[in-house]
């Protein structure tokens, strides 16, 4: 089966390597980026640069978007010069941004009026996962639209999960962020306890990481916290954006999230200390001072 | 080098298989248990039953204890008929119970007055780890006493870590329990969020467990929580005992543990609902009702 020409909107830290991986996988792309230079940098035999999302939609029946936030996705899809104005019946818009599940559902309704559909497919794995094509991709939407999107996902990621109707990808990503941030809080408390009671935190981590206390956060960020390396893998400012989505969705569904809410407040304290551009592990700098809820 | 005759006090769910593994490793034992029948059940060519801890101390220069709590360890070591009354100079008492670090330090001082020493070496890995000889062992005490104890540890466990001076094993175990319980809280919040927003919790777990959200608690207790299997691997009542030790030590060292303290209170709520003998994952039954701090 011939590969479709794929639209790709948003060539940031995540989008650029993801788009490159699709080219490596043999796809021709039509790309759009708000800052046009980033699109021009990719232009070539297989990559054509468009002047608007609408132009992308007019040329491609499968369009991937990965932009900053809910407002940016709304602009790209439903704004002036957005995809909606030019999308053809049968098109699939695959939004890989991390945004509000409710916004995805709303945009899907609008796309359905013109016989198109939306698949929400946020990712985890960071810029390194994007570069190496090892992202986890959590997708929601029509099962059929998911199946048609699967070859594209396989060009960009490794663990690809169909999670349910539209919005389910985002909801799954939010579960991911609850786990990431609360597990990180656990690590900061354990390292603080270790240090203040006279243990060597790195020895403690080695002793416990292989058992029931083990986590990705402990194994990967624990040693950084112990040696006070706060350089960003994933920035606190970005985690806060995601935790706001968590708490917004929790509010809509009357879910009480005591720990996720606490860690959001502790990250607020970190931002107040000017740590927003540091890695999430800089949460340590709040926890060790005795901040609590 | 000839293997020493080893004293072993406490033949409960953990102690009995640990003692059996030492016999399999070729050690002769002198055992004592408060309920004598459990000791008699092990008696044989390699296992002699003693009538008191003092009798054990009179026959062995290396004695392992693994009993319920701080009071039980104090009774076995410093009580009437305790080890202290009969211990010979150069003896090493290895306490593998999970108890207060401060109590271990106090008992070590008392043992030093008779030229003996204490190694605190609590374990993690549960009854299955005890049976399979795959326990993690976190040890504190004299470095030399640790080295002399190492062959015994190798007969009972896999990951064996020297953590520092006496009490350091217990402090490391308490770090382990902070991580275990707060990671579990993260899992219960993520599963609650998933279920109440319409996701299939098991699909969510599969989607995220391989990445930055991953943990032992998620991979092992997550699916049990999703299918509401609350049978005990590790009972809430026992976790509460350990969290009390965590908060006591945190109080002594002025460490503020917001999340560990919250999870202790939520386990209090679980105990109030009659769930103390259920597995720790029954925390879900509190979190899903919206209890919070």
Coordinates of C-alpha atoms in Angstrom, one line a residue:
Chain A
X1 CA 0.0 0.0 0.0
X2 CA 1.4 3.4 -0.9
X3 CA 2.3 5.6 2.0
X4 CA 0.1 8.6 2.4
X5 CA 1.5 12.1 2.3
X6 CA 1.5 13.3 6.0
X7 CA 0.9 16.7 7.3
X8 CA 3.1 17.7 10.3
X9 CA 2.4 20.8 12.3
X10 CA 4.7 21.9 15.2
X11 CA 8.5 21.4 14.8
X12 CA 9.6 22.0 18.4
X13 CA 11.9 20.0 20.6
X14 CA 9.5 17.0 20.3
X15 CA 8.0 17.6 16.8
X16 CA 11.2 18.1 14.8
X17 CA 12.8 14.7 15.6
X18 CA 9.4 13.0 15.3
X19 CA 9.0 14.4 11.8
X20 CA 12.5 13.4 10.9
X21 CA 11.8 9.9 12.0
X22 CA 8.8 9.8 9.7
X23 CA 10.9 10.9 6.8
X24 CA 13.4 8.2 7.7
X25 CA 10.5 5.7 7.6
X26 CA 9.8 6.8 4.0
X27 CA 7.0 9.3 4.4
X28 CA 6.7 12.4 2.4
X29 CA 5.6 15.4 4.6
X30 CA 4.0 18.7 4.3
X31 CA 5.1 20.7 7.3
X32 CA 4.0 23.9 9.0
X33 CA 5.5 25.7 11.9
X34 CA 4.6 29.1 13.4
X35 CA 8.2 30.2 13.2
X36 CA 8.7 29.4 9.5
X37 CA 12.5 29.1 9.7
X38 CA 12.2 25.8 11.6
X39 CA 10.1 24.4 8.7
X40 CA 12.5 25.7 6.1
X41 CA 15.3 23.9 7.8
X42 CA 13.6 20.6 7.0
X43 CA 12.6 21.4 3.4
X44 CA 13.8 19.0 0.8
X45 CA 12.8 16.4 -1.7
X46 CA 10.5 14.7 0.8
X47 CA 9.5 17.7 2.8
X48 CA 7.4 20.5 1.5
X49 CA 6.7 23.7 3.6
X50 CA 3.2 25.0 3.9
X51 CA 2.1 28.6 4.8
X52 CA -0.8 27.7 7.0
X53 CA -2.5 24.7 8.7
X54 CA -5.3 25.1 6.1
X55 CA -2.7 24.5 3.3
X56 CA -1.5 21.4 5.1
X57 CA -5.1 20.1 5.3
X58 CA -5.7 20.8 1.6
X59 CA -2.7 18.6 0.7
X60 CA -2.9 15.7 3.3
X61 CA -5.6 13.4 4.6
X62 CA -3.5 12.5 7.7
X63 CA -2.2 15.4 9.7
X64 CA -0.1 15.3 12.9
X65 CA -0.1 18.2 15.3
X66 CA 2.2 18.6 18.3
X67 CA 2.2 22.1 19.8
X68 CA 2.4 23.8 23.2
X69 CA -1.0 23.8 24.8
X70 CA -4.8 23.6 24.4
X71 CA -5.0 27.1 23.0
X72 CA -2.4 26.3 20.4
X73 CA -4.2 23.2 19.3
X74 CA -7.5 25.0 19.1
X75 CA -5.7 27.7 17.0
X76 CA -4.2 25.2 14.6
X77 CA -7.4 23.2 14.1
X78 CA -10.2 25.7 14.5
X79 CA -8.6 29.1 14.2
X80 CA -8.5 31.3 11.1
X81 CA -6.3 29.4 8.6
X82 CA -6.9 26.3 10.7
X83 CA -7.2 22.7 9.5
X84 CA -11.0 22.8 9.8
X85 CA -11.4 25.3 7.0
X86 CA -9.8 23.0 4.4
X87 CA -10.0 19.5 5.7
X88 CA -11.4 16.9 3.3
X89 CA -13.9 14.2 4.3
X90 CA -12.2 11.1 5.7
X91 CA -9.2 13.0 7.0
X92 CA -7.6 12.0 10.3
X93 CA -6.1 14.7 12.6
X94 CA -3.7 13.2 15.1
X95 CA -3.0 15.5 17.9
X96 CA 0.2 14.4 19.8
X97 CA 0.3 17.5 22.1
X98 CA -0.4 17.0 25.8
X99 CA -3.6 19.1 26.3
X100 CA -7.0 18.9 27.9
X101 CA -9.0 15.8 27.2
X102 CA -12.2 17.9 27.1
X103 CA -10.7 20.1 24.4
X104 CA -9.9 17.1 22.2
X105 CA -13.4 15.9 22.5
X106 CA -14.8 19.3 21.5
X107 CA -12.4 19.5 18.5
X108 CA -13.4 16.0 17.5
X109 CA -17.1 17.0 17.4
X110 CA -16.2 19.9 15.2
X111 CA -14.1 17.8 12.8
X112 CA -16.9 15.2 12.6
X113 CA -19.2 17.8 11.2
X114 CA -17.0 17.9 8.1
X115 CA -16.6 14.0 8.1
X116 CA -13.1 14.1 9.5
X117 CA -12.0 12.7 12.9
X118 CA -9.5 13.3 15.6
X119 CA -7.1 10.8 17.3
X120 CA -5.5 12.2 20.5
X121 CA -2.1 10.6 20.9
X122 CA 0.1 12.3 23.5
X123 CA 3.6 10.8 24.1
X124 CA 6.0 10.2 26.9
X125 CA 9.7 9.7 26.7
X126 CA 10.9 13.2 26.3
X127 CA 13.2 14.7 23.6
X128 CA 15.5 11.6 23.8
X129 CA 12.6 9.3 23.1
X130 CA 11.6 11.5 20.3
X131 CA 15.0 11.4 18.7
X132 CA 15.5 7.7 19.2
X133 CA 11.9 6.8 18.1
X134 CA 11.2 5.1 21.4
X135 CA 8.3 7.2 22.6
X136 CA 5.4 5.7 24.4
X137 CA 2.3 6.8 22.5
X138 CA -1.2 6.7 24.3
X139 CA -4.0 7.0 21.7
X140 CA -7.7 7.7 21.9
X141 CA -10.3 7.9 19.2
X142 CA -12.1 5.8 16.7
X143 CA -10.6 2.3 16.6
X144 CA -10.5 2.4 12.8
X145 CA -8.8 5.8 12.7
X146 CA -6.3 4.4 15.3
X147 CA -5.5 1.4 13.1
X148 CA -5.0 3.7 10.1
X149 CA -2.6 5.9 12.2
X150 CA -0.7 2.9 13.6
X151 CA 2.0 2.8 10.9
X152 CA 2.8 6.5 11.6
X153 CA 3.0 5.8 15.3
X154 CA 5.4 2.9 14.7
X155 CA 7.7 5.3 12.9
X156 CA 7.9 7.5 16.0
X157 CA 7.4 5.3 19.1
X158 CA 7.8 1.9 20.6
X159 CA 5.0 1.2 23.2
X160 CA 1.8 2.1 21.4
X161 CA -1.5 1.7 23.2
X162 CA -5.0 2.1 22.1
X163 CA -6.7 3.5 25.2
X164 CA -10.4 4.1 24.2
X165 CA -12.6 6.8 22.7
X166 CA -11.3 10.3 21.9
X167 CA -9.7 11.9 24.9
X168 CA -8.5 8.6 26.3
X169 CA -5.0 9.2 25.2
X170 CA -4.8 12.4 27.1
X171 CA -6.4 10.9 30.2
X172 CA -3.8 8.1 30.1
X173 CA -1.0 10.6 29.8
X174 CA -2.5 12.4 32.8
X175 CA -2.3 9.1 34.8
X176 CA 1.3 8.9 33.6
X177 CA 2.0 12.4 35.1
X178 CA 0.3 11.6 38.4
X179 CA 2.6 8.6 38.7
X180 CA 5.7 10.4 37.6
X181 CA 5.2 13.4 39.9
X182 CA 4.1 11.5 43.0
X183 CA 6.9 8.9 42.6
X184 CA 9.3 11.8 42.3
X185 CA 7.9 13.3 45.6
X186 CA 8.6 9.9 47.2
X187 CA 12.2 10.0 46.0
X188 CA 12.7 13.5 47.4
X189 CA 11.3 12.5 50.8
X190 CA 13.4 9.4 50.9
X191 CA 16.6 11.2 49.9
X192 CA 15.9 14.1 52.4
X193 CA 15.3 11.5 55.2
X194 CA 18.5 9.7 54.3
X195 CA 20.6 12.8 54.2
X196 CA 19.2 14.3 57.4
X197 CA 19.6 11.0 59.4
X198 CA 23.2 10.6 58.3
X199 CA 22.9 8.0 55.5
X200 CA 24.7 8.3 52.2
X201 CA 21.8 8.8 49.8
X202 CA 23.5 7.1 46.9
X203 CA 24.1 4.0 49.0
X204 CA 20.5 4.0 50.1
X205 CA 19.3 4.2 46.5
X206 CA 21.5 1.3 45.5
X207 CA 20.3 -0.7 48.4
X208 CA 16.6 -0.4 47.7
X209 CA 16.1 0.3 44.0
X210 CA 15.9 -3.3 42.9
X211 CA 13.0 -4.2 45.1
X212 CA 9.4 -3.1 46.0
X213 CA 10.7 0.5 46.5
X214 CA 12.0 0.7 42.9
X215 CA 10.8 3.1 40.3
X216 CA 12.0 4.8 37.1
X217 CA 12.1 8.1 39.1
X218 CA 14.3 6.5 41.8
X219 CA 16.7 4.8 39.4
X220 CA 17.1 7.8 37.0
X221 CA 16.5 11.0 39.0
X222 CA 17.5 9.6 42.5
X223 CA 21.2 9.7 41.8
X224 CA 20.9 13.2 40.2
X225 CA 19.1 14.5 43.3
X226 CA 21.7 12.9 45.5
X227 CA 24.5 14.8 43.7
X228 CA 22.4 17.9 43.3
X229 CA 22.2 17.9 39.6
X230 CA 19.1 19.8 38.7
X231 CA 19.6 20.2 35.0
X232 CA 16.4 19.7 33.1
X233 CA 15.3 16.4 31.6
X234 CA 11.7 17.6 31.9
X235 CA 11.2 21.2 33.2
X236 CA 9.1 22.0 36.3
X237 CA 7.1 24.6 34.2
X238 CA 6.0 21.9 31.8
X239 CA 5.1 19.5 34.6
X240 CA 3.0 22.2 36.2
X241 CA 1.1 22.6 32.9
X242 CA 0.3 18.9 32.9
X243 CA -0.6 18.9 36.6
X244 CA -3.1 21.7 36.0
X245 CA -4.7 19.4 33.3
X246 CA -4.7 16.6 35.9
X247 CA -6.5 18.7 38.5
X248 CA -8.9 20.2 36.0
X249 CA -9.9 16.7 34.8
X250 CA -10.1 15.5 38.4
X251 CA -12.4 18.4 39.2
X252 CA -14.7 17.6 36.3
X253 CA -15.0 14.0 37.3
X254 CA -15.0 14.6 41.1
X255 CA -11.8 12.6 41.7
X256 CA -10.0 13.5 44.9
X257 CA -6.2 13.5 44.3
X258 CA -4.6 14.3 47.5
X259 CA -0.9 13.5 46.6
X260 CA -1.0 14.8 43.0
X261 CA -2.5 18.1 44.4
X262 CA 0.2 18.3 47.1
X263 CA 3.0 17.9 44.6
X264 CA 1.5 20.5 42.3
X265 CA 1.5 23.0 45.3
X266 CA 5.1 22.0 46.1
X267 CA 6.1 22.7 42.5
X268 CA 4.3 26.1 42.9
X269 CA 6.8 26.7 45.7
X270 CA 9.6 25.6 43.5
X271 CA 8.5 28.1 40.8
X272 CA 8.3 30.8 43.4
X273 CA 11.9 30.1 44.2
X274 CA 12.8 30.6 40.5
X275 CA 13.2 26.9 39.7
X276 CA 10.6 26.6 36.9
X277 CA 13.2 26.0 34.2
X278 CA 15.1 23.4 36.3
X279 CA 14.4 19.7 36.0
X280 CA 11.5 18.3 37.9
X281 CA 14.0 16.8 40.4
X282 CA 14.6 20.3 41.7
X283 CA 11.5 19.6 43.7
X284 CA 14.1 18.4 46.2
X285 CA 15.0 22.1 46.9
X286 CA 11.5 22.6 48.3
X287 CA 11.0 19.3 50.1
X288 CA 14.4 19.5 51.9
X289 CA 13.5 22.9 53.4
X290 CA 10.5 21.3 55.1
X291 CA 7.6 22.6 52.9
X292 CA 4.6 20.5 53.4
X293 CA 0.8 20.4 52.9
Chain B
X1 CA 37.4 -21.9 57.3
X2 CA 35.0 -23.8 59.4
X3 CA 31.5 -22.4 59.5
X4 CA 30.5 -21.0 62.9
X5 CA 27.5 -22.4 64.8
X6 CA 24.8 -19.8 64.4
X7 CA 22.1 -18.8 66.8
X8 CA 18.7 -18.0 65.4
X9 CA 15.9 -16.4 67.4
X10 CA 12.5 -15.9 65.9
X11 CA 11.0 -18.5 63.6
X12 CA 8.0 -16.6 62.2
X13 CA 6.9 -16.2 58.6
X14 CA 10.2 -14.6 57.8
X15 CA 12.6 -16.3 60.2
X16 CA 11.7 -19.9 59.6
X17 CA 12.5 -19.9 55.9
X18 CA 15.6 -17.7 56.5
X19 CA 16.9 -20.3 59.1
X20 CA 16.1 -23.1 56.7
X21 CA 18.2 -21.4 54.0
X22 CA 21.1 -21.2 56.4
X23 CA 20.8 -24.9 57.1
X24 CA 20.8 -25.6 53.4
X25 CA 23.9 -23.4 53.1
X26 CA 25.6 -25.8 55.5
X27 CA 25.3 -24.0 58.9
X28 CA 24.5 -25.7 62.2
X29 CA 22.0 -23.7 64.2
X30 CA 20.9 -23.3 67.8
X31 CA 17.4 -22.0 67.6
X32 CA 15.0 -20.3 70.0
X33 CA 11.4 -19.3 69.5
X34 CA 8.9 -18.0 72.1
X35 CA 6.4 -20.6 70.9
X36 CA 8.6 -23.6 71.4
X37 CA 6.7 -25.9 68.9
X38 CA 8.0 -23.9 66.0
X39 CA 11.5 -24.5 67.1
X40 CA 10.9 -28.2 67.7
X41 CA 9.6 -28.5 64.2
X42 CA 13.0 -27.6 62.9
X43 CA 15.0 -29.8 65.3
X44 CA 17.4 -32.3 63.8
X45 CA 21.0 -33.3 63.2
X46 CA 21.9 -29.7 62.3
X47 CA 19.4 -27.8 64.4
X48 CA 19.4 -27.8 68.2
X49 CA 16.6 -26.2 70.2
X50 CA 17.5 -23.8 73.1
X51 CA 15.3 -22.9 76.0
X52 CA 16.2 -19.2 76.2
X53 CA 18.1 -16.5 74.3
X54 CA 20.8 -16.7 77.0
X55 CA 21.3 -20.4 76.2
X56 CA 21.7 -19.5 72.5
X57 CA 24.3 -16.8 73.4
X58 CA 26.2 -19.3 75.6
X59 CA 26.6 -21.7 72.6
X60 CA 27.0 -19.3 69.6
X61 CA 29.2 -16.2 68.9
X62 CA 27.0 -15.2 66.0
X63 CA 23.3 -14.8 66.7
X64 CA 20.6 -13.7 64.3
X65 CA 17.3 -12.2 65.7
X66 CA 14.2 -11.5 63.7
X67 CA 11.2 -10.8 65.8
X68 CA 8.1 -8.5 65.8
X69 CA 9.0 -5.1 67.1
X70 CA 11.4 -3.0 69.2
X71 CA 10.0 -4.3 72.5
X72 CA 10.5 -7.9 71.3
X73 CA 14.1 -7.2 70.3
X74 CA 14.8 -5.5 73.6
X75 CA 13.3 -8.5 75.5
X76 CA 15.4 -11.0 73.5
X77 CA 18.7 -9.0 73.9
X78 CA 18.4 -7.2 77.2
X79 CA 15.5 -8.9 79.0
X80 CA 15.7 -11.6 81.7
X81 CA 17.2 -14.7 80.0
X82 CA 18.3 -12.4 77.2
X83 CA 21.4 -12.6 75.1
X84 CA 23.2 -10.0 77.1
X85 CA 23.4 -12.1 80.2
X86 CA 25.4 -14.9 78.5
X87 CA 27.0 -13.3 75.5
X88 CA 30.8 -13.9 75.2
X89 CA 33.3 -11.3 74.1
X90 CA 33.7 -10.9 70.4
X91 CA 30.1 -12.1 69.7
X92 CA 28.1 -10.4 66.9
X93 CA 24.3 -10.1 67.3
X94 CA 22.6 -9.5 64.0
X95 CA 19.2 -8.1 64.3
X96 CA 17.1 -8.6 61.1
X97 CA 13.8 -7.3 62.5
X98 CA 12.5 -4.0 61.3
X99 CA 12.6 -1.8 64.4
X100 CA 13.6 1.7 65.7
X101 CA 17.2 2.8 64.6
X102 CA 17.5 4.5 68.0
X103 CA 16.8 1.2 69.9
X104 CA 19.4 -0.6 67.8
X105 CA 22.0 2.1 68.8
X106 CA 21.0 1.7 72.4
X107 CA 21.3 -2.1 72.4
X108 CA 24.7 -1.8 70.6
X109 CA 26.0 0.3 73.4
X110 CA 24.9 -2.2 76.0
X111 CA 26.5 -5.1 74.0
X112 CA 29.7 -3.1 73.7
X113 CA 30.0 -3.1 77.5
X114 CA 30.5 -6.8 77.3
X115 CA 32.8 -6.6 74.2
X116 CA 30.1 -7.8 71.8
X117 CA 28.6 -5.8 69.0
X118 CA 25.3 -5.4 67.1
X119 CA 24.7 -5.4 63.3
X120 CA 21.2 -4.1 62.3
X121 CA 20.2 -5.8 59.1
X122 CA 16.5 -5.5 58.2
X123 CA 15.3 -7.1 55.0
X124 CA 12.9 -6.4 52.2
X125 CA 11.3 -8.9 49.8
X126 CA 8.7 -10.5 52.0
X127 CA 8.0 -14.1 52.8
X128 CA 8.6 -15.1 49.2
X129 CA 12.0 -13.5 49.2
X130 CA 12.7 -15.2 52.5
X131 CA 11.8 -18.6 51.0
X132 CA 13.7 -18.1 47.8
X133 CA 16.7 -16.6 49.5
X134 CA 16.4 -13.4 47.4
X135 CA 15.9 -10.9 50.2
X136 CA 17.5 -7.4 50.0
X137 CA 19.5 -7.0 53.2
X138 CA 20.4 -3.5 54.4
X139 CA 23.1 -3.6 57.1
X140 CA 24.5 -1.2 59.6
X141 CA 27.2 -1.6 62.2
X142 CA 31.0 -2.1 62.5
X143 CA 32.4 -2.6 59.0
X144 CA 34.4 -5.6 60.4
X145 CA 31.4 -7.2 62.0
X146 CA 29.5 -6.7 58.7
X147 CA 32.2 -8.5 56.8
X148 CA 32.1 -11.4 59.2
X149 CA 28.3 -11.5 58.9
X150 CA 28.4 -11.4 55.1
X151 CA 28.5 -15.2 54.4
X152 CA 25.4 -15.6 56.5
X153 CA 23.6 -12.8 54.6
X154 CA 24.6 -14.5 51.3
X155 CA 22.8 -17.6 52.5
X156 CA 19.6 -15.6 53.0
X157 CA 19.6 -12.8 50.5
X158 CA 20.7 -11.4 47.1
X159 CA 21.2 -7.6 47.3
X160 CA 23.3 -7.0 50.4
X161 CA 24.4 -3.5 51.1
X162 CA 26.6 -2.0 53.9
X163 CA 24.8 1.2 54.8
X164 CA 27.0 2.7 57.6
X165 CA 27.2 2.6 61.4
X166 CA 24.8 0.8 63.6
X167 CA 21.2 1.9 62.9
X168 CA 21.9 2.6 59.2
X169 CA 20.3 -0.6 58.1
X170 CA 17.1 0.4 59.8
X171 CA 17.2 3.9 58.4
X172 CA 17.7 2.5 54.9
X173 CA 14.7 0.2 55.4
X174 CA 12.7 3.2 56.5
X175 CA 13.7 5.0 53.2
X176 CA 12.5 1.8 51.5
X177 CA 9.1 2.0 53.2
X178 CA 8.7 5.8 52.4
X179 CA 9.2 4.9 48.7
X180 CA 7.0 1.8 48.8
X181 CA 4.1 3.5 50.5
X182 CA 4.2 6.8 48.6
X183 CA 4.6 5.0 45.3
X184 CA 1.6 2.9 46.2
X185 CA -0.4 6.1 46.9
X186 CA 0.6 7.3 43.4
X187 CA -0.8 4.0 42.0
X188 CA -4.1 4.3 43.8
X189 CA -4.6 7.9 42.7
X190 CA -3.8 7.0 39.0
X191 CA -6.1 4.0 39.1
X192 CA -8.9 6.0 40.7
X193 CA -8.5 8.8 38.2
X194 CA -8.5 6.3 35.3
X195 CA -11.6 4.5 36.5
X196 CA -13.6 7.7 37.3
X197 CA -12.7 9.2 33.9
X198 CA -13.8 6.1 32.0
X199 CA -10.5 4.5 31.2
X200 CA -9.8 0.8 31.6
X201 CA -7.2 0.9 34.5
X202 CA -5.4 -2.2 33.2
X203 CA -4.9 -0.7 29.8
X204 CA -3.6 2.5 31.4
X205 CA -1.1 0.5 33.5
X206 CA 0.1 -1.4 30.4
X207 CA 0.5 1.9 28.5
X208 CA 2.6 3.7 31.1
X209 CA 4.4 1.1 33.2
X210 CA 7.5 0.8 30.9
X211 CA 8.4 4.5 31.1
X212 CA 9.1 7.3 33.5
X213 CA 5.8 6.5 35.4
X214 CA 7.0 2.9 36.1
X215 CA 7.5 1.4 39.5
X216 CA 7.5 -2.0 41.2
X217 CA 4.3 -1.0 43.0
X218 CA 2.6 -0.1 39.6
X219 CA 3.7 -3.3 37.9
X220 CA 2.9 -5.7 40.8
X221 CA 0.1 -4.1 42.8
X222 CA -1.5 -2.0 40.0
X223 CA -3.1 -5.0 38.3
X224 CA -4.3 -6.4 41.7
X225 CA -5.9 -3.0 42.5
X226 CA -7.5 -2.8 39.1
X227 CA -9.2 -6.2 39.6
X228 CA -9.9 -5.4 43.3
X229 CA -7.7 -8.2 44.7
X230 CA -6.8 -7.0 48.1
X231 CA -5.3 -10.3 49.5
X232 CA -2.2 -9.5 51.5
X233 CA 1.3 -9.7 50.1
X234 CA 2.3 -7.2 52.9
X235 CA -0.4 -6.3 55.4
X236 CA -1.5 -2.7 56.2
X237 CA -1.1 -3.3 59.9
X238 CA 2.6 -4.1 59.3
X239 CA 3.2 -1.1 57.0
X240 CA 1.7 1.1 59.7
X241 CA 4.2 -0.2 62.2
X242 CA 7.0 0.7 59.8
X243 CA 5.5 4.1 59.0
X244 CA 5.3 4.9 62.7
X245 CA 9.1 4.2 62.9
X246 CA 9.6 6.5 59.8
X247 CA 7.7 9.3 61.5
X248 CA 9.4 8.8 64.8
X249 CA 12.8 9.0 63.2
X250 CA 11.7 11.9 61.0
X251 CA 10.6 13.7 64.2
X252 CA 14.0 13.0 65.9
X253 CA 15.9 14.5 63.0
X254 CA 13.4 17.3 62.1
X255 CA 12.7 15.9 58.6
X256 CA 9.4 17.1 57.2
X257 CA 7.7 14.1 55.3
X258 CA 4.5 15.5 53.8
X259 CA 3.6 12.5 51.6
X260 CA 4.7 9.7 53.9
X261 CA 2.7 11.3 56.7
X262 CA -0.3 11.6 54.5
X263 CA -0.2 8.0 53.5
X264 CA 0.1 6.9 57.1
X265 CA -3.1 8.8 57.9
X266 CA -4.8 7.3 54.9
X267 CA -3.7 3.8 56.2
X268 CA -5.2 4.8 59.5
X269 CA -8.5 5.4 57.7
X270 CA -8.1 2.0 56.1
X271 CA -7.6 0.4 59.5
X272 CA -10.7 2.2 60.8
X273 CA -12.6 0.5 57.9
X274 CA -11.4 -2.9 59.2
X275 CA -8.8 -3.3 56.4
X276 CA -5.7 -3.8 58.6
X277 CA -5.2 -7.4 57.7
X278 CA -5.6 -6.8 53.9
X279 CA -2.7 -6.1 51.6
X280 CA -1.3 -2.6 51.4
X281 CA -3.0 -2.2 48.1
X282 CA -6.4 -2.0 50.0
X283 CA -5.4 1.7 50.4
X284 CA -7.4 2.0 47.2
X285 CA -10.6 1.5 49.2
X286 CA -9.8 4.7 51.1
X287 CA -8.4 6.8 48.2
X288 CA -11.4 6.0 45.9
X289 CA -13.9 7.3 48.4
X290 CA -12.2 10.7 48.2
X291 CA -10.3 10.7 51.5
X292 CA -7.6 13.3 51.5
X293 CA -5.3 15.4 53.6

